[in-house]
mmCIF file of C-alpha atoms in Angstrom:
data_model
loop_
_atom_site.group_PDB
_atom_site.id
_atom_site.type_symbol
_atom_site.label_atom_id
_atom_site.label_comp_id
_atom_site.label_asym_id
_atom_site.label_seq_id
_atom_site.Cartn_x
_atom_site.Cartn_y
_atom_site.Cartn_z
ATOM 1 C CA MET A 1 2.859 22.078 -15.078
ATOM 2 C CA VAL A 2 4.473 18.845 -16.301
ATOM 3 C CA ARG A 3 2.996 17.758 -19.616
ATOM 4 C CA ARG A 4 2.420 14.004 -19.507
ATOM 5 C CA SER A 5 2.773 13.581 -23.252
ATOM 6 C CA PHE A 6 2.286 9.803 -23.355
ATOM 7 C CA TRP A 7 -1.104 9.953 -21.642
ATOM 8 C CA ILE A 8 -2.329 13.067 -23.431
ATOM 9 C CA GLU A 9 -1.750 11.239 -26.712
ATOM 10 C CA ARG A 10 -3.592 8.193 -25.339
ATOM 11 C CA VAL A 11 -6.617 10.331 -24.426
ATOM 12 C CA GLU A 12 -6.645 11.874 -27.909
ATOM 13 C CA ARG A 13 -6.432 8.432 -29.491
ATOM 14 C CA ALA A 14 -9.257 7.129 -27.284
ATOM 15 C CA TRP A 15 -11.467 10.087 -28.250
ATOM 16 C CA ARG A 16 -10.956 9.202 -31.902
ATOM 17 C CA ARG A 17 -12.522 5.802 -31.186
ATOM 18 C CA LYS A 18 -15.426 6.852 -28.955
ATOM 19 C CA SER A 19 -16.843 10.166 -27.806
ATOM 20 C CA VAL A 20 -16.951 9.005 -24.159
ATOM 21 C CA VAL A 21 -13.704 7.918 -22.486
ATOM 22 C CA TRP A 22 -13.578 6.460 -18.989
ATOM 23 C CA LEU A 23 -10.251 7.272 -17.290
ATOM 24 C CA MET A 24 -9.547 4.857 -14.444
ATOM 25 C CA GLY A 25 -6.726 4.219 -12.010
ATOM 26 C CA VAL A 26 -5.819 4.201 -8.339
ATOM 27 C CA ARG A 27 -6.116 7.187 -6.034
ATOM 28 C CA ARG A 28 -3.454 9.891 -6.559
ATOM 29 C CA VAL A 29 -2.147 8.328 -9.754
ATOM 30 C CA GLY A 30 -2.628 11.694 -11.466
ATOM 31 C CA LYS A 31 -6.046 11.555 -13.125
ATOM 32 C CA THR A 32 -7.050 15.091 -12.119
ATOM 33 C CA PHE A 33 -3.588 16.429 -12.990
ATOM 34 C CA LEU A 34 -3.848 14.853 -16.451
ATOM 35 C CA CYS A 35 -7.337 16.262 -16.966
ATOM 36 C CA HIS A 36 -6.128 19.793 -16.204
ATOM 37 C CA SER A 37 -3.296 19.422 -18.711
ATOM 38 C CA LEU A 38 -5.535 18.550 -21.683
ATOM 39 C CA PRO A 39 -5.647 21.449 -24.168
ATOM 40 C CA ARG A 40 -8.920 23.146 -25.101
ATOM 41 C CA THR A 41 -10.862 21.130 -22.519
ATOM 42 C CA GLU A 42 -13.356 22.325 -19.911
ATOM 43 C CA TYR A 43 -12.736 20.773 -16.489
ATOM 44 C CA LEU A 44 -15.671 20.129 -14.135
ATOM 45 C CA ASP A 45 -15.451 18.541 -10.685
ATOM 46 C CA CYS A 46 -18.599 16.502 -9.997
ATOM 47 C CA GLU A 47 -18.025 16.740 -6.253
ATOM 48 C CA LEU A 48 -19.050 20.409 -6.421
ATOM 49 C CA PRO A 49 -22.771 21.154 -5.815
ATOM 50 C CA ARG A 50 -22.750 23.724 -8.628
ATOM 51 C CA VAL A 51 -21.655 21.103 -11.175
ATOM 52 C CA ARG A 52 -24.185 18.564 -9.920
ATOM 53 C CA ARG A 53 -26.951 21.169 -10.286
ATOM 54 C CA GLU A 54 -25.919 21.864 -13.880
ATOM 55 C CA LEU A 55 -26.089 18.168 -14.694
ATOM 56 C CA GLU A 56 -29.627 17.811 -13.347
ATOM 57 C CA ASP A 57 -30.628 18.742 -16.909
ATOM 58 C CA PRO A 58 -28.087 16.774 -18.969
ATOM 59 C CA GLU A 59 -29.643 17.667 -22.338
ATOM 60 C CA ALA A 60 -29.260 21.382 -21.700
ATOM 61 C CA PHE A 61 -25.783 20.799 -20.291
ATOM 62 C CA PHE A 62 -24.523 18.987 -23.405
ATOM 63 C CA GLU A 63 -26.455 21.226 -25.806
ATOM 64 C CA ALA A 64 -24.384 24.137 -24.494
ATOM 65 C CA ARG A 65 -21.229 22.140 -25.158
ATOM 66 C CA ARG A 66 -21.794 20.717 -28.616
ATOM 67 C CA SER A 67 -18.515 19.747 -30.307
ATOM 68 C CA LYS A 68 -16.565 20.740 -27.185
ATOM 69 C CA ARG A 69 -14.265 18.698 -24.936
ATOM 70 C CA VAL A 70 -15.383 18.229 -21.341
ATOM 71 C CA VAL A 71 -13.891 16.504 -18.291
ATOM 72 C CA LEU A 72 -16.334 15.147 -15.712
ATOM 73 C CA ASP A 73 -13.995 14.398 -12.808
ATOM 74 C CA GLU A 74 -15.274 12.038 -10.069
ATOM 75 C CA VAL A 75 -18.358 11.365 -12.197
ATOM 76 C CA HIS A 76 -19.475 8.554 -9.879
ATOM 77 C CA ARG A 77 -20.501 11.283 -7.378
ATOM 78 C CA LEU A 78 -23.513 12.044 -9.590
ATOM 79 C CA PRO A 79 -26.872 10.381 -8.802
ATOM 80 C CA ASP A 80 -27.084 8.708 -12.245
ATOM 81 C CA PRO A 81 -23.663 8.894 -13.900
ATOM 82 C CA ALA A 82 -24.323 6.066 -16.363
ATOM 83 C CA GLY A 83 -27.534 7.717 -17.583
ATOM 84 C CA ILE A 84 -25.793 11.045 -18.125
ATOM 85 C CA LEU A 85 -22.911 9.502 -20.072
ATOM 86 C CA LYS A 86 -25.375 7.461 -22.121
ATOM 87 C CA ILE A 87 -27.199 10.653 -23.149
ATOM 88 C CA ALA A 88 -23.855 12.205 -24.153
ATOM 89 C CA ALA A 89 -22.847 9.186 -26.226
ATOM 90 C CA ASP A 90 -26.205 8.683 -27.967
ATOM 91 C CA HIS A 91 -27.380 12.253 -28.567
ATOM 92 C CA PHE A 92 -24.252 14.427 -28.530
ATOM 93 C CA PRO A 93 -21.574 12.319 -30.271
ATOM 94 C CA GLY A 94 -19.685 15.439 -31.324
ATOM 95 C CA THR A 95 -19.001 16.319 -27.690
ATOM 96 C CA ARG A 96 -15.928 14.620 -26.284
ATOM 97 C CA ILE A 97 -16.350 13.492 -22.664
ATOM 98 C CA LEU A 98 -13.566 12.316 -20.364
ATOM 99 C CA ALA A 99 -15.055 10.825 -17.201
ATOM 100 C CA THR A 100 -12.877 9.805 -14.271
ATOM 101 C CA GLY A 101 -13.187 7.452 -11.328
ATOM 102 C CA SER A 102 -10.951 5.425 -9.050
ATOM 103 C CA SER A 103 -11.885 2.003 -10.341
ATOM 104 C CA THR A 104 -13.631 0.188 -13.143
ATOM 105 C CA LEU A 105 -17.087 1.256 -14.215
ATOM 106 C CA GLY A 106 -18.681 -2.004 -13.126
ATOM 107 C CA ALA A 107 -17.336 -1.709 -9.574
ATOM 108 C CA SER A 108 -19.889 0.950 -8.633
ATOM 109 C CA ALA A 109 -23.512 0.134 -7.897
ATOM 110 C CA ARG A 110 -24.413 3.373 -9.663
ATOM 111 C CA PHE A 111 -23.161 1.926 -12.948
ATOM 112 C CA ARG A 112 -25.673 -0.823 -13.521
ATOM 113 C CA ASP A 113 -25.348 0.116 -17.192
ATOM 114 C CA THR A 114 -21.627 -0.141 -17.968
ATOM 115 C CA LEU A 115 -22.095 1.685 -21.308
ATOM 116 C CA ALA A 116 -20.910 -1.283 -23.340
ATOM 117 C CA GLY A 117 -20.205 -0.156 -26.888
ATOM 118 C CA ARG A 118 -20.559 3.522 -25.979
ATOM 119 C CA LYS A 119 -17.214 4.254 -24.321
ATOM 120 C CA THR A 120 -13.504 3.544 -24.405
ATOM 121 C CA GLU A 121 -11.703 2.701 -21.173
ATOM 122 C CA LEU A 122 -8.251 4.131 -20.490
ATOM 123 C CA TRP A 123 -6.238 2.833 -17.546
ATOM 124 C CA LEU A 124 -3.837 5.405 -16.087
ATOM 125 C CA THR A 125 -1.094 3.321 -14.490
ATOM 126 C CA PRO A 126 1.584 4.535 -12.092
ATOM 127 C CA MET A 127 4.319 6.445 -13.913
ATOM 128 C CA ASN A 128 5.899 4.693 -16.875
ATOM 129 C CA LEU A 129 9.214 5.503 -18.563
ATOM 130 C CA ALA A 130 7.695 8.298 -20.677
ATOM 131 C CA ASP A 131 6.353 9.917 -17.499
ATOM 132 C CA GLN A 132 9.756 9.690 -15.840
ATOM 133 C CA LEU A 133 11.301 11.498 -18.794
ATOM 134 C CA ASP A 134 8.622 14.197 -18.553
ATOM 135 C CA PHE A 135 9.338 14.573 -14.838
ATOM 136 C CA GLY A 136 13.103 14.768 -15.305
ATOM 137 C CA ALA A 137 14.159 11.095 -15.273
ATOM 138 C CA PRO A 138 15.971 10.637 -11.945
ATOM 139 C CA GLU A 139 17.934 7.439 -11.368
ATOM 140 C CA LEU A 140 16.256 4.048 -11.364
ATOM 141 C CA ARG A 141 16.581 3.591 -7.595
ATOM 142 C CA HIS A 142 14.509 6.731 -7.006
ATOM 143 C CA ARG A 143 11.641 5.418 -9.149
ATOM 144 C CA LEU A 144 11.782 1.984 -7.536
ATOM 145 C CA HIS A 145 11.891 3.320 -3.985
ATOM 146 C CA ARG A 146 9.486 6.265 -4.252
ATOM 147 C CA GLY A 147 7.057 4.517 -6.590
ATOM 148 C CA GLY A 148 5.015 5.815 -9.497
ATOM 149 C CA LEU A 149 2.329 7.989 -7.897
ATOM 150 C CA PRO A 150 3.418 11.530 -8.893
ATOM 151 C CA PRO A 151 3.137 13.134 -5.400
ATOM 152 C CA PHE A 152 5.220 10.347 -3.853
ATOM 153 C CA PHE A 153 7.673 10.275 -6.756
ATOM 154 C CA ALA A 154 8.252 14.040 -6.599
ATOM 155 C CA ALA A 155 8.690 14.167 -2.813
ATOM 156 C CA ALA A 156 12.245 14.266 -1.502
ATOM 157 C CA ARG A 157 11.260 11.686 1.111
ATOM 158 C CA PRO A 158 7.600 10.733 1.574
ATOM 159 C CA ALA A 159 6.614 10.464 5.226
ATOM 160 C CA GLU A 160 5.191 7.236 6.603
ATOM 161 C CA GLN A 161 1.930 9.030 7.268
ATOM 162 C CA ASP A 162 1.534 9.733 3.523
ATOM 163 C CA PHE A 163 1.207 6.017 2.829
ATOM 164 C CA GLU A 164 -1.153 5.537 5.756
ATOM 165 C CA GLU A 165 -3.315 8.481 4.664
ATOM 166 C CA TRP A 166 -3.507 6.990 1.171
ATOM 167 C CA MET A 167 -4.641 3.677 2.639
ATOM 168 C CA ASP A 168 -7.230 5.347 4.861
ATOM 169 C CA ALA A 169 -8.647 7.305 1.908
ATOM 170 C CA TYR A 170 -8.687 4.161 -0.226
ATOM 171 C CA TRP A 171 -10.743 2.372 2.424
ATOM 172 C CA ALA A 172 -13.136 5.273 3.048
ATOM 173 C CA ARG A 173 -13.733 6.472 -0.511
ATOM 174 C CA ASP A 174 -13.237 3.411 -2.674
ATOM 175 C CA ILE A 175 -13.924 0.342 -0.588
ATOM 176 C CA LEU A 176 -16.773 1.504 1.676
ATOM 177 C CA GLU A 177 -18.575 3.451 -1.040
ATOM 178 C CA LEU A 178 -18.215 0.893 -3.832
ATOM 179 C CA PHE A 179 -18.167 -2.467 -2.046
ATOM 180 C CA ARG A 180 -19.515 -1.844 1.464
ATOM 181 C CA LEU A 181 -17.088 -4.271 3.065
ATOM 182 C CA GLU A 182 -16.912 -4.699 6.794
ATOM 183 C CA ARG A 183 -13.944 -5.602 9.006
ATOM 184 C CA ARG A 184 -11.643 -2.752 8.102
ATOM 185 C CA HIS A 185 -8.804 -4.220 10.154
ATOM 186 C CA SER A 186 -8.905 -7.554 8.292
ATOM 187 C CA PHE A 187 -9.028 -5.946 4.863
ATOM 188 C CA LYS A 188 -6.198 -3.537 5.659
ATOM 189 C CA ARG A 189 -4.110 -6.329 7.171
ATOM 190 C CA PHE A 190 -4.617 -8.434 4.042
ATOM 191 C CA THR A 191 -3.621 -5.528 1.778
ATOM 192 C CA GLU A 192 -0.445 -4.902 3.788
ATOM 193 C CA LEU A 193 0.530 -8.592 3.799
ATOM 194 C CA LEU A 194 -0.113 -8.812 0.067
ATOM 195 C CA LEU A 195 2.216 -5.862 -0.555
ATOM 196 C CA VAL A 196 4.900 -7.436 1.626
ATOM 197 C CA GLN A 197 4.658 -10.692 -0.358
ATOM 198 C CA SER A 198 4.172 -8.950 -3.707
ATOM 199 C CA GLY A 199 5.396 -10.906 -6.724
ATOM 200 C CA GLY A 200 4.978 -14.304 -5.093
ATOM 201 C CA LEU A 201 2.606 -17.215 -5.591
ATOM 202 C CA PHE A 202 -0.750 -16.669 -3.929
ATOM 203 C CA GLU A 203 -2.569 -19.148 -1.696
ATOM 204 C CA ALA A 204 -5.661 -17.726 -0.001
ATOM 205 C CA THR A 205 -5.521 -20.103 2.959
ATOM 206 C CA ALA A 206 -2.172 -18.666 4.068
ATOM 207 C CA PHE A 207 -3.819 -15.278 4.699
ATOM 208 C CA SER A 208 -6.907 -16.507 6.543
ATOM 209 C CA ARG A 209 -5.429 -16.883 10.007
ATOM 210 C CA PRO A 210 -3.405 -13.623 10.231
ATOM 211 C CA CYS A 211 -6.382 -11.673 8.828
ATOM 212 C CA GLU A 212 -8.929 -13.517 11.014
ATOM 213 C CA VAL A 213 -11.336 -14.245 8.168
ATOM 214 C CA SER A 214 -12.315 -17.252 6.087
ATOM 215 C CA ARG A 215 -10.551 -18.404 2.941
ATOM 216 C CA GLN A 216 -13.537 -17.303 0.834
ATOM 217 C CA THR A 217 -13.370 -13.825 2.364
ATOM 218 C CA ILE A 218 -9.697 -13.613 1.361
ATOM 219 C CA VAL A 219 -10.674 -14.583 -2.182
ATOM 220 C CA ASN A 220 -13.308 -11.824 -2.149
ATOM 221 C CA TYR A 221 -10.777 -9.300 -0.797
ATOM 222 C CA LEU A 222 -8.366 -10.131 -3.618
ATOM 223 C CA ALA A 223 -11.130 -9.606 -6.193
ATOM 224 C CA VAL A 224 -11.781 -6.150 -4.715
ATOM 225 C CA LEU A 225 -8.086 -5.230 -4.818
ATOM 226 C CA GLU A 226 -7.892 -6.388 -8.419
ATOM 227 C CA ALA A 227 -11.020 -4.448 -9.437
ATOM 228 C CA THR A 228 -9.576 -1.264 -7.949
ATOM 229 C CA PHE A 229 -6.096 -1.780 -9.533
ATOM 230 C CA VAL A 230 -4.330 -2.150 -6.166
ATOM 231 C CA ALA A 231 -3.353 -5.746 -6.970
ATOM 232 C CA HIS A 232 -2.508 -7.397 -10.278
ATOM 233 C CA VAL A 233 -3.350 -11.087 -10.463
ATOM 234 C CA LEU A 234 -1.344 -13.078 -12.996
ATOM 235 C CA ARG A 235 -2.837 -16.451 -13.843
ATOM 236 C CA PRO A 236 -0.577 -19.259 -15.016
ATOM 237 C CA TYR A 237 -0.156 -19.912 -18.728
ATOM 238 C CA ALA A 238 -0.731 -23.657 -19.094
ATOM 239 C CA PRO A 239 -2.434 -24.763 -22.328
ATOM 240 C CA SER A 240 -0.815 -28.192 -22.221
ATOM 241 C CA ARG A 241 -1.387 -28.530 -18.432
ATOM 242 C CA ALA A 242 0.796 -31.655 -18.001
ATOM 243 C CA GLY A 243 3.696 -30.831 -15.680
ATOM 244 C CA GLU A 244 2.691 -27.162 -15.363
ATOM 245 C CA ILE A 245 1.275 -24.994 -12.587
ATOM 246 C CA VAL A 246 -2.324 -24.516 -13.722
ATOM 247 C CA ALA A 247 -4.256 -22.864 -10.884
ATOM 248 C CA MET A 248 -2.086 -20.898 -8.455
ATOM 249 C CA PRO A 249 -1.791 -17.197 -9.439
ATOM 250 C CA LYS A 250 1.024 -14.755 -8.773
ATOM 251 C CA VAL A 251 -0.025 -11.424 -7.269
ATOM 252 C CA TYR A 252 1.793 -8.100 -7.602
ATOM 253 C CA GLY A 253 1.155 -4.919 -5.680
ATOM 254 C CA PHE A 254 0.272 -1.895 -7.783
ATOM 255 C CA ASP A 255 3.278 0.281 -6.933
ATOM 256 C CA THR A 256 6.913 -0.254 -5.952
ATOM 257 C CA GLY A 257 6.803 2.627 -3.469
ATOM 258 C CA PHE A 258 4.073 0.920 -1.441
ATOM 259 C CA VAL A 259 5.877 -2.415 -1.681
ATOM 260 C CA CYS A 260 9.028 -0.797 -0.268
ATOM 261 C CA HIS A 261 7.078 0.986 2.466
ATOM 262 C CA TYR A 262 5.293 -2.103 3.765
ATOM 263 C CA ARG A 263 8.486 -4.148 3.572
ATOM 264 C CA GLY A 264 10.142 -1.509 5.748
ATOM 265 C CA TRP A 265 12.848 -0.635 3.207
ATOM 266 C CA ASP A 266 14.235 2.821 4.008
ATOM 267 C CA THR A 267 17.059 2.231 1.519
ATOM 268 C CA LEU A 268 17.481 -0.300 -1.262
ATOM 269 C CA ARG A 269 20.138 -2.989 -1.138
ATOM 270 C CA PRO A 270 21.489 -4.525 -4.385
ATOM 271 C CA GLU A 271 19.488 -7.705 -3.717
ATOM 272 C CA ASP A 272 16.241 -5.686 -3.544
ATOM 273 C CA ILE A 273 16.502 -4.318 -7.074
ATOM 274 C CA GLY A 274 15.616 -7.475 -9.032
ATOM 275 C CA GLY A 275 12.126 -7.995 -7.599
ATOM 276 C CA LEU A 276 11.270 -4.303 -7.823
ATOM 277 C CA TRP A 277 12.518 -4.182 -11.419
ATOM 278 C CA GLU A 278 10.102 -7.027 -12.214
ATOM 279 C CA HIS A 279 7.266 -4.868 -10.823
ATOM 280 C CA LEU A 280 8.417 -1.918 -12.934
ATOM 281 C CA VAL A 281 8.513 -3.977 -16.132
ATOM 282 C CA LEU A 282 4.993 -5.236 -15.416
ATOM 283 C CA ASN A 283 3.828 -1.645 -14.934
ATOM 284 C CA GLU A 284 5.409 -0.697 -18.274
ATOM 285 C CA ILE A 285 3.664 -3.596 -20.020
ATOM 286 C CA HIS A 286 0.336 -2.511 -18.521
ATOM 287 C CA SER A 287 0.797 1.102 -19.612
ATOM 288 C CA LEU A 288 1.898 0.164 -23.144
ATOM 289 C CA THR A 289 -0.773 -2.455 -23.811
ATOM 290 C CA GLY A 290 -3.608 -0.878 -21.821
ATOM 291 C CA GLY A 291 -4.701 -4.320 -20.643
ATOM 292 C CA ARG A 292 -4.135 -6.804 -17.844
ATOM 293 C CA ASN A 293 -3.900 -10.011 -19.855
ATOM 294 C CA VAL A 294 -0.407 -10.872 -18.610
ATOM 295 C CA ARG A 295 0.363 -14.380 -17.406
ATOM 296 C CA TYR A 296 3.342 -16.248 -16.026
ATOM 297 C CA TRP A 297 4.617 -19.765 -16.667
ATOM 298 C CA ARG A 298 6.014 -22.283 -14.208
ATOM 299 C CA SER A 299 6.670 -25.979 -14.477
ATOM 300 C CA LYS A 300 6.139 -28.326 -11.561
ATOM 301 C CA GLY A 301 9.894 -28.824 -11.648
ATOM 302 C CA GLY A 302 10.424 -25.147 -10.778
ATOM 303 C CA ARG A 303 11.349 -23.694 -14.189
ATOM 304 C CA GLU A 304 9.699 -20.316 -14.639
ATOM 305 C CA VAL A 305 9.215 -17.408 -17.054
ATOM 306 C CA ASP A 306 8.269 -14.074 -15.490
ATOM 307 C CA PHE A 307 5.639 -12.875 -17.971
ATOM 308 C CA ILE A 308 3.780 -14.411 -20.896
ATOM 309 C CA LEU A 309 1.691 -12.378 -23.335
ATOM 310 C CA ALA A 310 -0.535 -14.624 -25.422
ATOM 311 C CA ALA A 311 -3.234 -12.931 -27.474
ATOM 312 C CA ALA A 312 -5.757 -15.132 -29.241
ATOM 313 C CA GLY A 313 -4.365 -16.540 -32.477
ATOM 314 C CA ARG A 314 -0.786 -15.483 -31.733
ATOM 315 C CA ARG A 315 2.236 -17.292 -30.421
ATOM 316 C CA PRO A 316 3.172 -16.549 -26.804
ATOM 317 C CA LEU A 317 5.661 -13.755 -26.149
ATOM 318 C CA ALA A 318 7.954 -14.723 -23.265
ATOM 319 C CA ILE A 319 9.531 -11.995 -21.102
ATOM 320 C CA GLU A 320 12.249 -12.371 -18.467
ATOM 321 C CA CYS A 321 13.217 -9.474 -16.161
ATOM 322 C CA LYS A 322 16.779 -9.097 -14.910
ATOM 323 C CA SER A 323 18.379 -6.263 -12.967
ATOM 324 C CA LYS A 324 21.569 -6.943 -14.970
ATOM 325 C CA ALA A 325 21.652 -8.440 -18.449
ATOM 326 C CA ASP A 326 24.641 -10.687 -17.727
ATOM 327 C CA ALA A 327 22.712 -12.290 -14.842
ATOM 328 C CA PHE A 328 20.290 -13.945 -17.293
ATOM 329 C CA GLU A 329 20.137 -17.734 -17.200
ATOM 330 C CA PRO A 330 18.239 -19.328 -20.118
ATOM 331 C CA ALA A 331 16.961 -22.454 -18.319
ATOM 332 C CA GLY A 332 13.428 -21.120 -17.824
ATOM 333 C CA LEU A 333 13.007 -19.910 -21.407
ATOM 334 C CA LEU A 334 14.511 -23.120 -22.806
ATOM 335 C CA ALA A 335 12.085 -25.222 -20.762
ATOM 336 C CA PHE A 336 9.158 -23.063 -21.878
ATOM 337 C CA ARG A 337 10.118 -23.310 -25.557
ATOM 338 C CA GLU A 338 10.404 -27.075 -25.300
ATOM 339 C CA ARG A 339 6.634 -26.989 -24.856
ATOM 340 C CA TYR A 340 5.743 -23.902 -26.919
ATOM 341 C CA ALA A 341 8.374 -23.704 -29.622
ATOM 342 C CA GLU A 342 7.331 -20.579 -31.479
ATOM 343 C CA GLY A 343 7.229 -16.986 -30.283
ATOM 344 C CA PRO A 344 9.506 -14.048 -29.422
ATOM 345 C CA ASN A 345 11.739 -14.155 -26.332
ATOM 346 C CA LEU A 346 12.753 -11.005 -24.470
ATOM 347 C CA VAL A 347 15.052 -10.200 -21.586
ATOM 348 C CA VAL A 348 14.379 -6.722 -20.155
ATOM 349 C CA ALA A 349 17.244 -5.228 -18.159
ATOM 350 C CA PRO A 350 18.043 -1.642 -17.099
ATOM 351 C CA ASP A 351 21.658 -1.817 -18.283
ATOM 352 C CA VAL A 352 20.749 -2.558 -21.925
ATOM 353 C CA GLU A 353 21.221 0.721 -23.791
ATOM 354 C CA ARG A 354 20.771 -0.750 -27.260
ATOM 355 C CA SER A 355 18.860 -3.911 -28.164
ATOM 356 C CA TYR A 356 20.807 -6.995 -29.219
ATOM 357 C CA VAL A 357 20.164 -10.700 -29.870
ATOM 358 C CA ARG A 358 21.910 -13.765 -28.460
ATOM 359 C CA ARG A 359 21.483 -17.472 -29.120
ATOM 360 C CA TYR A 360 21.175 -20.104 -26.384
ATOM 361 C CA ALA A 361 21.125 -23.719 -27.580
ATOM 362 C CA GLY A 362 19.455 -22.546 -30.770
ATOM 363 C CA LEU A 363 17.018 -20.236 -28.951
ATOM 364 C CA LEU A 364 17.077 -16.611 -30.082
ATOM 365 C CA VAL A 365 16.680 -14.115 -27.227
ATOM 366 C CA THR A 366 16.409 -10.346 -27.650
ATOM 367 C CA PHE A 367 17.808 -8.142 -24.877
ATOM 368 C CA VAL A 368 16.108 -4.753 -24.484
ATOM 369 C CA GLY A 369 15.941 -1.845 -22.086
ATOM 370 C CA LEU A 370 12.685 -0.382 -20.875
ATOM 371 C CA GLY A 371 12.747 2.219 -23.646
ATOM 372 C CA ASP A 372 12.715 -0.428 -26.399
ATOM 373 C CA LEU A 373 10.082 -2.644 -24.803
ATOM 374 C CA GLY A 374 7.176 -0.888 -26.513
ATOM 375 C CA ALA A 375 8.584 -1.524 -29.988
ATOM 376 C CA GLN A 376 9.108 -5.192 -29.165
ATOM 377 C CA LEU A 377 5.560 -5.563 -27.836
ATOM 378 C CA THR A 378 4.168 -3.934 -30.986
ATOM 379 C CA GLU A 379 6.304 -6.133 -33.221
ATOM 380 C CA GLY A 380 5.368 -9.246 -31.279
ATOM 381 C CA ALA A 381 1.658 -8.399 -31.397
ATOM 382 C CA GLY A 382 1.834 -7.991 -35.162
ATOM 383 C CA LYS A 383 3.209 -11.475 -35.754
ATOM 384 C CA ARG A 384 0.943 -14.490 -35.757
ATOM 385 C CA ARG A 385 3.927 -16.801 -36.077
ATOM 386 C CA SER A 386 7.462 -16.062 -34.981
ATOM 387 C CA THR A 387 10.150 -18.722 -35.120
ATOM 388 C CA SER A 388 12.129 -19.036 -31.899
ATOM 389 C CA ARG A 389 14.678 -21.594 -33.047
ATOM 390 C CA LYS A 390 16.733 -21.340 -36.176
#
């Protein structure tokens, strides 16, 4: 069994904060696999009638497991999952609970109580760089083309039906059960079109006609995809507003393998790498930060920065993604820093083996590979003020 060391450490860290941890992520991202790999932990599948019968008396169940570590996989299958986890958090704080589900707690009607203050949420993203090293670190093209869901990544060549079966299961077990949407064809068509156009600016009206639904329905569909981690919506960063894109989001599909599949890419051409690399960097940022507060910046004149991280009280961190470091052009970063002068600037490229700094018209830019991105994000988050120009 592959030991996913990055995520095991994240679970341990989350348990040190709260006794109840909610592990979330898309279907087949490896939640059950991770649960089985946790040391000294009892695994229970809540889809089994035997387990559901045991949990009919939650006090007796947790009393027998005081100070133990327990996984409740597919916990949303229980009649009152929120009530059971609340009992664990309030009355058995020494028992460590890891509960899993396919989407956020609030997405399910069974979680009217989202356990605010009683649990820590942990988002298991598609495979990051640490996972790739654990799995043997094949070349970049393999990760970009196969994607980051472990069964697809490990397959020599995933069949087309594997992607279709994933989509069918997503509709049947996540969408119908949690959201009760109708018009399966329209929702599936929208999801496929979104994956084809992944990484681009999003305008709901453009999807209405091909999906045969209203603009508002498209907006609702996007909210569902975002809640279930199948789409990542990046809002524009525009505090000054004048001359900036302020409303139109960019939308990324959750996994490069699905993007390649729905674009019909059997092999990757050199010109395909750049956009997929941008997706991979975003996935790495999500896995390292554990959050989705990533934005982009674009001026009305067309200057753009791929990703902006701007925590409250801190200067914005600007990130550009390039498939080759020498392909970087500083025009977007220079335009951004004309408006927001202070903050770190990064270029993330796969051919950077060791970080280095270059100056462009007085602007300091740090070039990093994926392996050094985490250190830069930590350093950037720790600085309330960072001078860009010297």
